[in-house]
Tab-separated table of C-alpha atoms and ligand atoms in Angstrom:
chain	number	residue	atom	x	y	z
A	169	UNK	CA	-12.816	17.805	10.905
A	170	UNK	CA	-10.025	16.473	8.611
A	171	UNK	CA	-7.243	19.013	8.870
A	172	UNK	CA	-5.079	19.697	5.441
A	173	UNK	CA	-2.395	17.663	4.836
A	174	UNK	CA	0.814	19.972	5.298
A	175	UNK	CA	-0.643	20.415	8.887
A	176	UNK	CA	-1.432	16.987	9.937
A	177	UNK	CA	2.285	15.699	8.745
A	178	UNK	CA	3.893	17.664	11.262
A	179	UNK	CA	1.370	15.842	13.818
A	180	UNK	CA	1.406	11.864	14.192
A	181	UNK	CA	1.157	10.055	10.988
A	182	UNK	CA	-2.536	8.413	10.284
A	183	UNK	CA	-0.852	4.755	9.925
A	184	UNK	CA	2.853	4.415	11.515
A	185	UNK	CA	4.001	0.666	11.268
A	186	UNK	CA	7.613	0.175	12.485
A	187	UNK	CA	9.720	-2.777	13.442
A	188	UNK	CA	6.699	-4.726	12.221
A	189	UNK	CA	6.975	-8.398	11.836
A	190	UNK	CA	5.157	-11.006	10.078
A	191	UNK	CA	5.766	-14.669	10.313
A	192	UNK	CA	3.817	-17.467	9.102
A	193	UNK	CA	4.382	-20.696	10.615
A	194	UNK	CA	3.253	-23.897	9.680
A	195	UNK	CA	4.297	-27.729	10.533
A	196	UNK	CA	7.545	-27.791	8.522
A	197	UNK	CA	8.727	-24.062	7.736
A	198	UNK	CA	8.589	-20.812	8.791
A	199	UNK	CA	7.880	-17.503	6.593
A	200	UNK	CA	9.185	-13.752	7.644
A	201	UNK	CA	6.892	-12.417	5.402
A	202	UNK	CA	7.853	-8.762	7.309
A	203	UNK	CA	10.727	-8.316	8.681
A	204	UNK	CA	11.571	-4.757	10.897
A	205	UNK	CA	9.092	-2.953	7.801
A	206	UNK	CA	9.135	0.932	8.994
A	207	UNK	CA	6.211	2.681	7.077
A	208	UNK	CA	4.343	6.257	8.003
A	209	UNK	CA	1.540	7.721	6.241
A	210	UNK	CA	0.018	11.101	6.801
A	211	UNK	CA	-3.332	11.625	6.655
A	212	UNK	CA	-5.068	12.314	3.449
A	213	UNK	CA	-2.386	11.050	1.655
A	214	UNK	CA	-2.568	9.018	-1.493
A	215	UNK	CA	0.582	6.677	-1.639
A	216	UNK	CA	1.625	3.726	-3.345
A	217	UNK	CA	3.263	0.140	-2.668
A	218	UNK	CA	5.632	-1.020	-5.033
A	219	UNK	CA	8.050	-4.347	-5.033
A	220	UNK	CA	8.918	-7.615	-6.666
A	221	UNK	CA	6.342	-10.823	-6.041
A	222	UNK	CA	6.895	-11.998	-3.119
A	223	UNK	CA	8.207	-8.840	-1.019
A	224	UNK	CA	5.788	-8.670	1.473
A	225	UNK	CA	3.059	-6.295	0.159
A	226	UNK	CA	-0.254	-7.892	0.346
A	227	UNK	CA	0.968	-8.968	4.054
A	228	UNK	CA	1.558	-5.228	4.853
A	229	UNK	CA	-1.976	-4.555	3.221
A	230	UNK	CA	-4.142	-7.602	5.192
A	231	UNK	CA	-2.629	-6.305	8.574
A	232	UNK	CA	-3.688	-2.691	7.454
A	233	UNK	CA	-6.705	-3.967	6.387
A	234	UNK	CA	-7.559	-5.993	9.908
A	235	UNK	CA	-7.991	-9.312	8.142
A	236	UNK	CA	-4.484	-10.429	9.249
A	237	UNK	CA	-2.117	-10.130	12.688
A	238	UNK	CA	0.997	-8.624	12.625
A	239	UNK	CA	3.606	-11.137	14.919
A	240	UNK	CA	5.525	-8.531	16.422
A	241	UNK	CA	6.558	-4.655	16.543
A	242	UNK	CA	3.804	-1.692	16.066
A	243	UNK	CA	1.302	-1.095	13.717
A	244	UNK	CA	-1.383	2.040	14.131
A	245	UNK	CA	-3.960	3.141	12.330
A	246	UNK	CA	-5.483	6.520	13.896
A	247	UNK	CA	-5.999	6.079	17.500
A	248	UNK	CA	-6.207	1.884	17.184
A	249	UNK	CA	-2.863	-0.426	17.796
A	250	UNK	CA	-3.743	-3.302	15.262
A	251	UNK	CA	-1.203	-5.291	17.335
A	252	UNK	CA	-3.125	-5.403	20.357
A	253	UNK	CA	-6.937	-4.879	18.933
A	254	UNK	CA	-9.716	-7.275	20.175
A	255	UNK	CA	-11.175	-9.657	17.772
A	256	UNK	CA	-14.602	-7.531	18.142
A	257	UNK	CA	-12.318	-4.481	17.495
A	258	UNK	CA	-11.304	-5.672	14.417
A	259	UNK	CA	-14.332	-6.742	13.119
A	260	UNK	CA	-15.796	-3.151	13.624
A	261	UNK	CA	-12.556	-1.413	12.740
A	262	UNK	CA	-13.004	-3.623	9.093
A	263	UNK	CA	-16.676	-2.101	8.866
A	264	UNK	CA	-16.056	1.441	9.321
A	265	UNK	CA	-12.086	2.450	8.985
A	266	UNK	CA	-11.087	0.704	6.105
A	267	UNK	CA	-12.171	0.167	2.721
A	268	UNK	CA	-10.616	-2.849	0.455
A	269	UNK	CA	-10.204	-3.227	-3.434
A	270	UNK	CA	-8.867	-6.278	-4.292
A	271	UNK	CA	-6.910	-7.122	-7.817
A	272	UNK	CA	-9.210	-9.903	-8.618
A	273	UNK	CA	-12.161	-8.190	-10.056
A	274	UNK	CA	-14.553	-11.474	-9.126
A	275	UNK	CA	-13.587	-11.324	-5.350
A	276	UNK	CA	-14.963	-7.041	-5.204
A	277	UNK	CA	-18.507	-7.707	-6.278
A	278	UNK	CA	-21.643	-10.199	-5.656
A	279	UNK	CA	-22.091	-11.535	-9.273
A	280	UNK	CA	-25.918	-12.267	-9.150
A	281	UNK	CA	-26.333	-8.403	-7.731
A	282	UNK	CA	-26.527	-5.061	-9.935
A	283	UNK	CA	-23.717	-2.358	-9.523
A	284	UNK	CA	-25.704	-0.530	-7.627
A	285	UNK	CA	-26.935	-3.663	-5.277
A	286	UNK	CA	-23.508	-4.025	-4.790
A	287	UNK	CA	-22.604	-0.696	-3.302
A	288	UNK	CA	-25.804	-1.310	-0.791
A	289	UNK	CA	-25.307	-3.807	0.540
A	290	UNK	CA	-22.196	-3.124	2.586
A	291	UNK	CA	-24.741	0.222	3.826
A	292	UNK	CA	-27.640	-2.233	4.573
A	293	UNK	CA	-25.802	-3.870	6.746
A	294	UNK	CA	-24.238	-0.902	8.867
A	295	UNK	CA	-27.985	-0.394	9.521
A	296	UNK	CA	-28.949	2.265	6.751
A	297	UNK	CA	-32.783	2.471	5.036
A	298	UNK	CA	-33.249	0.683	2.230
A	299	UNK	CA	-33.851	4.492	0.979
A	300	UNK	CA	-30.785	5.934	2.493
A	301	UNK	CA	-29.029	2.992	1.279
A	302	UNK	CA	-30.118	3.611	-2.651
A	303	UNK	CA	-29.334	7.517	-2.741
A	304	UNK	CA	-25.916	7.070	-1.159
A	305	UNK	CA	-25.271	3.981	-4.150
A	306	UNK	CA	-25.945	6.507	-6.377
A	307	UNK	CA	-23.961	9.369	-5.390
A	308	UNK	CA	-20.879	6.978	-5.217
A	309	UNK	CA	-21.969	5.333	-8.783
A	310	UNK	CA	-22.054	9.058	-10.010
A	311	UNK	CA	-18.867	9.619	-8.139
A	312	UNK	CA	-17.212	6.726	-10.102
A	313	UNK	CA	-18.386	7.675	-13.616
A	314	UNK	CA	-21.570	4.372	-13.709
A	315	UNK	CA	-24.548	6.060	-12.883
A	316	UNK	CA	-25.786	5.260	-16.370
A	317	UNK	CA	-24.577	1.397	-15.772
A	318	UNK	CA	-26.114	0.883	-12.032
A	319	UNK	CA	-28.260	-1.849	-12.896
A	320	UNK	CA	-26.264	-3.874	-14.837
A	321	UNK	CA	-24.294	-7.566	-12.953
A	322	UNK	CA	-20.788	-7.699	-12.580
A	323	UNK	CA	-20.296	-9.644	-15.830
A	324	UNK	CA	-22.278	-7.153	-17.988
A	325	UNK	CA	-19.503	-4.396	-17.049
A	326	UNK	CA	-15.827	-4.914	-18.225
A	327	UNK	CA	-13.005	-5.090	-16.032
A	328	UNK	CA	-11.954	-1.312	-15.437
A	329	UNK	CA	-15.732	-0.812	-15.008
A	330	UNK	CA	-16.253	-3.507	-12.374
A	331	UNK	CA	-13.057	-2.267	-10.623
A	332	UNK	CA	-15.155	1.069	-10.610
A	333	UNK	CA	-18.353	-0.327	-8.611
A	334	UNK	CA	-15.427	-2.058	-6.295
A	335	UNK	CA	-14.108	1.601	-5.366
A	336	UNK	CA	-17.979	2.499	-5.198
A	337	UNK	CA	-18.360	-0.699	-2.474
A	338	UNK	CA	-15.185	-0.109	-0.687
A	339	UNK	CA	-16.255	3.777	-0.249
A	340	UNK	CA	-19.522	2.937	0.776
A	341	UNK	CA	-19.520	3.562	4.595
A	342	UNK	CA	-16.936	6.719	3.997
A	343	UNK	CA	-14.240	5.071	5.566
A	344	UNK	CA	-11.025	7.805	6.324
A	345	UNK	CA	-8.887	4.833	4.920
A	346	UNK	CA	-8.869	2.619	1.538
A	347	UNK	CA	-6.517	0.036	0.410
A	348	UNK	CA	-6.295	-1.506	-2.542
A	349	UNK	CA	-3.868	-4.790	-3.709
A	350	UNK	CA	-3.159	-4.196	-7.535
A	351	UNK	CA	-6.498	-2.998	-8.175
A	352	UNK	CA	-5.219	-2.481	-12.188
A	353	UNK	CA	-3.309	-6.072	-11.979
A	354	UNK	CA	-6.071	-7.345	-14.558
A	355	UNK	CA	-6.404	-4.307	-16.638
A	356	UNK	CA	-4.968	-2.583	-19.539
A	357	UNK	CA	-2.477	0.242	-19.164
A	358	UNK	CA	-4.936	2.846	-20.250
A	359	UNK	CA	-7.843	1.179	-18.269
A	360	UNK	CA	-5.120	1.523	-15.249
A	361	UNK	CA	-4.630	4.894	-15.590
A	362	UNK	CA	-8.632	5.669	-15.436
A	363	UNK	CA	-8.758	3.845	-12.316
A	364	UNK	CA	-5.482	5.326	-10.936
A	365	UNK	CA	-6.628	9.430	-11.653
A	366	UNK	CA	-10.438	8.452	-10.618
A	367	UNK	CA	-8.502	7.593	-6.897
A	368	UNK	CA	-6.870	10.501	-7.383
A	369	UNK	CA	-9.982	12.686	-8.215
A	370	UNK	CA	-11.764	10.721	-4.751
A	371	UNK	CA	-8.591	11.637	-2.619
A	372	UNK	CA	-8.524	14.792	-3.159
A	373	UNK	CA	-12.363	15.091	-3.347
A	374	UNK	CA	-13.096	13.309	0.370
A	375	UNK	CA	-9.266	13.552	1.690
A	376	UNK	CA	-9.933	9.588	1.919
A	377	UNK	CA	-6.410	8.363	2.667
A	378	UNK	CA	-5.272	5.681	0.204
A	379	UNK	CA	-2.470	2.899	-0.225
A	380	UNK	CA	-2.614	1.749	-3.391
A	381	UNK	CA	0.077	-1.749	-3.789
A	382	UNK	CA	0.728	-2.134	-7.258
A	383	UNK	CA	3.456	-3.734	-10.027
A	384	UNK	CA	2.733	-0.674	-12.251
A	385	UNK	CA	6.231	1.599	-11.592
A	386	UNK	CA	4.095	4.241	-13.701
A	387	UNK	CA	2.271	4.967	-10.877
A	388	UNK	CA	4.697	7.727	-9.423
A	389	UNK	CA	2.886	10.328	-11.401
A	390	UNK	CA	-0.167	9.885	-9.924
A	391	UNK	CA	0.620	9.466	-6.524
A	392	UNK	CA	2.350	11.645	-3.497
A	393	UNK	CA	5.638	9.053	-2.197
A	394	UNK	CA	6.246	5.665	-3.875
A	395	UNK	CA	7.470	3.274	-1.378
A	396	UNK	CA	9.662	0.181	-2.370
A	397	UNK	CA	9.581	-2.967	-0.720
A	398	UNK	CA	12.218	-5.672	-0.479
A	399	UNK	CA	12.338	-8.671	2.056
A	400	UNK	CA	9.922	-7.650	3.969
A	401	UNK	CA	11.126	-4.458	4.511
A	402	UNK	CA	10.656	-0.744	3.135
A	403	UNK	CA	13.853	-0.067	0.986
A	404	UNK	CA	13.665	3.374	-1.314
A	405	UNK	CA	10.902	6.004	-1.291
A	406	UNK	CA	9.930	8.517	-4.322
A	407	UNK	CA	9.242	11.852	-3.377
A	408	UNK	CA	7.488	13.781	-6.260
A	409	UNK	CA	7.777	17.757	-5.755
A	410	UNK	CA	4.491	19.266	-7.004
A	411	UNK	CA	5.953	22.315	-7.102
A	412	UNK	CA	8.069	21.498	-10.020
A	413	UNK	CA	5.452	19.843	-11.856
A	414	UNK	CA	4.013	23.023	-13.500
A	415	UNK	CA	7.864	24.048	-15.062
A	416	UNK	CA	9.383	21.567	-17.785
A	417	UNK	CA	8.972	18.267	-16.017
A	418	UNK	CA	8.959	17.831	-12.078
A	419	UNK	CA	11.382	17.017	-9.720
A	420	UNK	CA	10.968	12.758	-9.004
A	421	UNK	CA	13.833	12.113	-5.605
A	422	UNK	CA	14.494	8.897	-4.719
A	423	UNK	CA	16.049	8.101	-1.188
A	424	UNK	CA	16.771	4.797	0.489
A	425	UNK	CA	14.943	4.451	3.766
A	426	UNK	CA	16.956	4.292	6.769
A	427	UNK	CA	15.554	3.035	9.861
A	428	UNK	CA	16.010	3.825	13.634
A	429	UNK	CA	19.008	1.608	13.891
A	430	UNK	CA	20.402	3.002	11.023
A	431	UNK	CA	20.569	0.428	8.829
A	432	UNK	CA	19.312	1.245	4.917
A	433	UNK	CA	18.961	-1.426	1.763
A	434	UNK	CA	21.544	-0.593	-0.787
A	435	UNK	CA	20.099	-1.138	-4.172
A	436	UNK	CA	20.974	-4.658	-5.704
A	437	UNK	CA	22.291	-3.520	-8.734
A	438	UNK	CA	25.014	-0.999	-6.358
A	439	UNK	CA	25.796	-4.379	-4.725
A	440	UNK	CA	26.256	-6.391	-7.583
A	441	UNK	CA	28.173	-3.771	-9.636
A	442	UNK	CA	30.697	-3.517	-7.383
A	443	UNK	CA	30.917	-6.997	-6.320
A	444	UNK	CA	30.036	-6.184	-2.699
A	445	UNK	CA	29.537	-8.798	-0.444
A	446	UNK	CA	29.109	-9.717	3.512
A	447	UNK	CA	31.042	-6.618	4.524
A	448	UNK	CA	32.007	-3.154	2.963
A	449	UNK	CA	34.055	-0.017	4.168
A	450	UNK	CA	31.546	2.772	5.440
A	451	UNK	CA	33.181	6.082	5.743
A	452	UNK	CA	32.014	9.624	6.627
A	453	UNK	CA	33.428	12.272	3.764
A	454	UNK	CA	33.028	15.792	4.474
A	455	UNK	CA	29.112	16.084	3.902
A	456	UNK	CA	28.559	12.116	2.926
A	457	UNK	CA	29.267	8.423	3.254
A	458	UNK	CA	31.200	6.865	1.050
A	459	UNK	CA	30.361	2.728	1.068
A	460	UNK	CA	32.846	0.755	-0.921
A	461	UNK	CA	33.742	-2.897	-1.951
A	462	UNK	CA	36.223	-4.718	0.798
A	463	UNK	CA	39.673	-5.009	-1.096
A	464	UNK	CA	41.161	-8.025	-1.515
A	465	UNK	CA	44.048	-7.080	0.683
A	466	UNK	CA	41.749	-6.447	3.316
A	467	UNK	CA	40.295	-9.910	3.628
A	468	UNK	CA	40.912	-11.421	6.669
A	469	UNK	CA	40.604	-15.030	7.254
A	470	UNK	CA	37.287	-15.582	8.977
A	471	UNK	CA	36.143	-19.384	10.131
A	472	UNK	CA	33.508	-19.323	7.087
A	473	UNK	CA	35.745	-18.470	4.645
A	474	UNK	CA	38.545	-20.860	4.944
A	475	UNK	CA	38.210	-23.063	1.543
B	165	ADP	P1	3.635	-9.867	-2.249
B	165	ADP	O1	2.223	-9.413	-2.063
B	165	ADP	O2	4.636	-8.760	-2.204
B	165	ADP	O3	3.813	-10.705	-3.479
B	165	ADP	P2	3.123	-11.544	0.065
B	165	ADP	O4	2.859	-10.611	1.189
B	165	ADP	O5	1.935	-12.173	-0.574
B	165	ADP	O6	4.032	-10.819	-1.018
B	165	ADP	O7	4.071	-12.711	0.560
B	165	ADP	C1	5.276	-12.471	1.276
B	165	ADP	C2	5.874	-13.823	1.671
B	165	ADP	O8	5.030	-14.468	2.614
B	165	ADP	C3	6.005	-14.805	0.509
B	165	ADP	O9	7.175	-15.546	0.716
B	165	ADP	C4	4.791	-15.665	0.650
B	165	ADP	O10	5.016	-16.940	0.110
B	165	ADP	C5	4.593	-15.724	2.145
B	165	ADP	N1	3.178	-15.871	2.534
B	165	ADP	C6	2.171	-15.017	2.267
B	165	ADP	N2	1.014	-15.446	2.803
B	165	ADP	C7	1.304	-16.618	3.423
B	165	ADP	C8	0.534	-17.562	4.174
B	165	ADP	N3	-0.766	-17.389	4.405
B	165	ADP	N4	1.183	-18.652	4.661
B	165	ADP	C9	2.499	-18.839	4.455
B	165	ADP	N5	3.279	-17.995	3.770
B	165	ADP	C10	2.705	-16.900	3.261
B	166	MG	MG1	0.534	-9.623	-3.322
């Protein structure tokens, strides 16, 4: 069975992407949609994606979810390379492993289907009893606060509610993993923050492990690690210390990633205050690195700079 958290980090993470690559080709151009991203998650974690349009996130999520290829570089989920998996693989890994909310609330749910048609059918077709199939809708409709609304259509529920029956879907076959792409995108802030504690309340419920990608930066209190993306690439991670939560505020650490080569993102703003640009001085101090702006005096000619 699922072993606790604080045991199973120490082992091999649940999803471990690194060096990953992603580029989409097509007559004229080429996109590096990923470039060298390094990502682990432990199982029965709850994490979250965060990062500028554009970054790379929803590619990250559509390889994790099997619906796209990565081009290059590793990408596991449990026991199953996602770089190497079989078509056939894929289409069974999508059925059973993974569960998928997406931000547009139309593209979760069958609109001519009730709620709790909705959650069965995804069970129907893994082979369940039309009976089997009804008491499980229920128990996740219950689990998601619309046992009361089960038979009403997609467009009789409002959006935080619909986004509800698409957690009930996703959950339907119990997969150990669900992602979701900006699940609250369409949704008021207090609406979000229903949806974001209710995936709280399921991961710590089922120890489902869950990505969540999102714009909302207000999600680092209600998740484990916040992981920023830029370029393609993971860039800072928020830690939150639950132990400090129950004393006057809790301790929120943020840390740029570095990866195995050593190289790390220095935040934009660092780069722009101090007007660095192609190259700057690295140098160990006593317990830390100091990184500073080249000095004019240290320019040397180089081919691309001659004016
Ligand atoms: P995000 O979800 O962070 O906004 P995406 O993963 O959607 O970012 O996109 C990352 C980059 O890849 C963008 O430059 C985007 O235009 C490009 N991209 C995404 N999907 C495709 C595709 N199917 N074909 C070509 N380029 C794509
Ligand atoms: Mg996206």
């Amino acid at each position: 069975m699922a072993s606790t958290p604080a045991a199973s980090s120490a082992a091999a993470p649940y999803i471990h992407c690194e060096d990953l690559f992603k580029i989409y080709k097509s007559d004229e151009l080429e996109v590096v949609a990923l470039r060298g991203l390094d990502l682990k998650v432990a199982r029965g974690e709850m994490m979250a994606i965060v990062g500028a349009s554009g970054s790379g996130k929803s590619t990250l999520l559509n390889i994790l979810a099997g619906l796209d290829t990565p081009s290059a570089g590793r990408v596991n989920v449990g026991a199953r390379d996602l770089l190497t998996a079989t078509a056939d693989d894929l289409v069974e890994y999508r059925r059973r492993e993974v569960g998928f909310v997406w931000q547009q609330t139309g593209r979760n749910l069958i609109p001519y289907l009730s709620a709790e048609q909705n959650v069965e059918v995804p069970l129907i077709l893994e082979g369940r009893s039309p009976g089997q199939a009804r008491a499980r809708a229920r128990y996740l409709l219950e689990a998601v606060g619309l046992l009361e609304r089960r038979r009403q259509r997609p467009d009789q529920l409002s959006g935080g509610e619909q986004q509800r029956v698409a957690i009930a879907v996703s959950l339907a076959n119990d997969p150990p993993l669900l992602l979701a792409d900006e699940p609250t995108g369409e949704l008021d802030s207090v609406t979000a923050d229903e949806i974001f504690r209710l995936f709280r309340t399921l991961n710590e419920t089922t120890g489902v492990t869950i990505v969540i990608v999102t714009h909302d930066r207000a999600i680092a209190r209600r998740v484990d690690r916040v992981v920023a993306m830029r370029d393609g690439r993971t860039s800072t991670e928020i830690v939150r210390h639950a132990a400090f939560s129950r004393g006057q505020g809790e301790l929120v650490e943020e840390f740029a990633v570095v990866d195995r080569s050593g190289r790390l993102q220095l935040p934009r703003e660092h780069l722009d205050a101090l007007g660095i640009g192609e190259r700057a001085r690295v140098e160990l101090t006593g317990d830390h690195v100091e990184v500073r702006p080249e000095q004019p005096s240290e320019q040397r000619p180089l081919p691309w700079r001659r004016s």
